Amino acid sequence: MSQLGIDSRTRYFRSLDELQKTPEFQKFLDREFPQAASEFPEGVSRRRWLQLMGASLALGGLSGCRYNREEVAAFVMRPEGRIPGIPEHFATNFEWAGRVVHALVANVDGRPLKVDGNADHPAYSRYQPKETAGNKKLASAGTDVFTQAAILSLYDQDRIGVVLNRSKAKSRPTVVNSESDDDRKQTWDAFTTYASRNASLIGTGKGLAILIEPTRSPSFWTVLKEVMKKYPEATVVKYESVFSGNVGKALDAAGATNCSMVYDLEQAKVIVALDSDLLGSDPNAVQYSRQYANHRDPAGEWMNRLYSVESQYSVTGTAADFRLALQASQIDSLLNRIEQAIDAGTIVEDKEESTTIDNLSSDEKIARTVESIASDLLANKGSSVLAVGSHHSLAAQVAVLRINSKLGNIGKTVKIYENPSDINGIKSMKLDDFVADAAKYSRLWILAPNPVFSVSGDIDLAAAMAKIGDVVYLSQYDDETAYHSNWTVPACHPLESWGDVRAMDGTYSICQPTIAPLLGGKTATELLVMLAGLSVDELPASVVISDTAEKLFGTDTTVKRSNEQLANLRKMREALHAGFMASSESKLFQGQLNADAKELQAQVPADPQNEVVGGLVKVRNYLLPDTPLSLGMETSNLEVLVLPSDTVYDGRLGNNGWLQECPHPVTKLTWDNAAICSPATAAALGLEQGKMALLSVGDSKVKLPVFVVPGHAEGSFTVNFGYGRTKEFGGTISGAVGTDLSGFRRWNQAALYTGVMVKPTGEPYRLATTQDHFALDDLGMSETAKRAPQLVREGTLFEYKEDPKFTQKVVEHHFENKSLWKEPNVEQNHKWGMAIDLNKCTGCNSCVVACQAENNVPIVGKEQVLRGREMHWLRIDRYFQADVDPSKSQSGIHKPLDAKVVMQPMACAHCETAPCEQVCPVAATVHTEEGINAMAYNRCIGTRYCANNCPYKVRRFNYFNYNDEYGYFYGWQDKREQASKKLQSLVLNPEVSVRGRGVMEKCTYCVQRVQNGKIYTRSKGDGKVHDGDIRSACQDACPTGAIVFGDLNDHSSRVYGLHHDPRNYAVLEELNIKPRTLYLSRIRNVPKRLATASQLHPPRPGHDAHGGHDEHGESHGHDH
């Protein structure tokens, strides 16, 4: 047994390098500053060092007394009620790639600075936790990383500001991107003239094609229908880079024609996700995360249970109570086994078995998993959910409908909404058919983002465009598709646009601009108006929205088409203010589903020519396979799962530095994509992390660096597309980042490729991953093993019910220490603190990007991340937990498939006796009267003593002037500033200081929000700060409500209650530094039949630890 009484084979670790104590990892730890600070040049003597530091100390005080020269411009024409510097919030909505975002945008002096979720929207308001019900101050919505990063895309200097005209494709445009108003007007006049002349030549529309992305915008479809009336022979081509069409086909086949399906996880006591990332990459992940988290309190009425069976390690997999790693190609067979068990109707008692699941064979483990899942589903009819990934087969999607119907879940936890008639309703052609017949067309208008890059390699859209000759493209960037187009029209950013969208439940939601178009762009709706030969000045998007709302809801039948009168419409005004039209949701499908596979298969036409699926002519199949299942691997049966990136999606977000530098939730990889596999798979194939491998299937090949992740299914690889843009087209950020997978992807494959060959090439490749950076413990492996159970504490629901205070008994008892420094003895009006519930945190990274947006945290680039110099104030530590077998030299993990994950957000804990404050020679880090560990940036002289003395390793040092010398968007050393600083500076929050070179920075508990909240309550309220009046940026962004900030002096506040919850604990509490941020332990609601030996009988200090004297050292084995 170990010193702390933990099973000697059970370890928490952040990476395999850390677990194996590789030379590279040890070298990283042995550096004087683990955060990769540069060593002093050789030859600097101690005398010279003291001279330099003495001069720094002498001059340090002067910098604190110097004021920068600034100019102030009077706001003469200030609107009534507008106070400069005070944020105003606007409700808006937008959609991209099938995702609908309901947002509340904070505007400061007319420019958007922060995007959060709109808690009043029905998509969120109906799922507020009980403790916040009826209190709007406590209500929250949360967002995902894409929504948080939308602000940076708005102020991207690479957006085009003029209409680009290439006399012929692949040529240089007549006017390159320019900020000149004259250039902008001239290019728009030229395009307007072209559009008017083009409308007169189109005739009935023969030879005209309009390429669109699927959308839920009623106004867009309204205008498109009018265009099709004018040009009846025109063709609409639908294209989506991420295939999800089998879900809709399954609904159509089952009788729910033109319907959409969404889950209600709040009502689900059992959730089974089969290769379905409901909480991560699903388009409805934000709503699902909130619904899921509402029942993750072990002290509540009931706590839900989440099963995950998947090949990759997804966000849902990390949050699961029980997870099984299985190849994606076997999911259909597993689904068949589950359905057979449900049909048998046997409910197996959940009790401890003589042999725990971690000691079963592969077949036995699968059989017990199927039994437990089926039993839980049967025992919770009407309050369970079974989901399968949208990239899986039509047979699997139909089976999910069938099984949920058998369980009585339809209409309860599985809701099927009838799509409103105002969206879609136009016959369209698939992209592959269009490309094959491209010679028949003479005009093409593209309203989808960069399809030339995102389409699979076997569809040569660029060649098809060359055949057409006259191509108009709506885009924010001069990208690959623009290069092959004659006209590239600047597109509005969603935050600059008028529009509308139907939420997933059908609620009519308004998209209003939060700023006038910075670069004069147009929306897709406005471009369709121009295609119809009409003037956008006479029929702008705002009027189209007004007319659409009038037709749908009768807002005002007498309204004239003018922007001024739009605001006078009562219903429209209310909808604009709220962001949605009240009581406009769609009807639930009331028909009878027929998802019987045999009956549906009997209806399939005998002639296969009548069925074209995924670009191939074949017979449609509704029958699930019944093939053997195995957790092992065969080198002859390898598979690759090709999925969109968790950060840049299909490449359209590649120029967003916040997203590129945001670590992957599991791998912690930045600025790259890789071939992700399990340790056993890598060992069997001779692969090494950080070295290239060649993946091939048929004539498709791609070389990718290997990244090894415990818990990944054996014999399976996961790769993300959306990378590999070239510098010529990728923009300043995304150019030459990662590997392009378009040559590997095939149109007839949704996401899964089987029969793959993988060979190592031996070429080294540097992957920028943050998983080993800022290790909490820099004393080596032995200390890591000791401290990990203190850092992340977890248990099971049955353990919690037996002893709700088990969290305090997880670690070795230690005597109460006296502080090394004088305890603060100041009576505080407010005592700010935070609580983070590890049982709700999914590690989605939304808080990380929100903190970056709020606090002007710079981007540093791949080279600096490789050096450990990323600047995120808030990081999410991901810990693997698995059994370790020292005899396994290859992987070091006894059972890698059983590796579990715990996520832990880590930022400055604002310790009451902060070690950092004691070592700063110039008092640059000080304690405020309210307990915030604050930074005086103009005092900091960059000694970095504070970072070295911080036990949490949460301080960040500016090695360069990232926000000035190298530019806010590109902080790497070899990329000098090329941007328009006028545009890029708009993204900076004026209430947060922009730090320069040589300055330390860290989390401040959003002190600017704290101060604003106190001022607001004094001026508008009763002078008291109530719970919910002040919220940190990370708290607002969290979709699960895992982060709670507030006043610990308010005993009615949520944060006070959580600080006194039995599950609370302080990280490294034995140091007696009294952190203000506390954590709540992770509780897994795992069935006893599926619990491991360590979960059933967790070793606790003083109970199961009976090691020798050397193992216990000086520790005490019993509680006192």
Coordinates of C-alpha atoms in Angstrom, one line a residue, residues 1005-1015 1030-1031:
Y1005 CA -12.3 36.9 -9.7
C1006 CA -13.4 39.4 -12.4
V1007 CA -12.8 42.3 -10.0
Q1008 CA -14.1 44.7 -12.6
R1009 CA -17.5 42.9 -12.4
V1010 CA -17.4 43.0 -8.7
Q1011 CA -16.8 46.8 -8.6
N1012 CA -19.5 47.4 -11.2
G1013 CA -21.9 45.2 -9.3
K1014 CA -21.4 47.2 -6.1
I1015 CA -21.8 50.5 -7.9
I1030 CA -22.3 39.8 -9.4
R1031 CA -21.3 36.9 -11.6

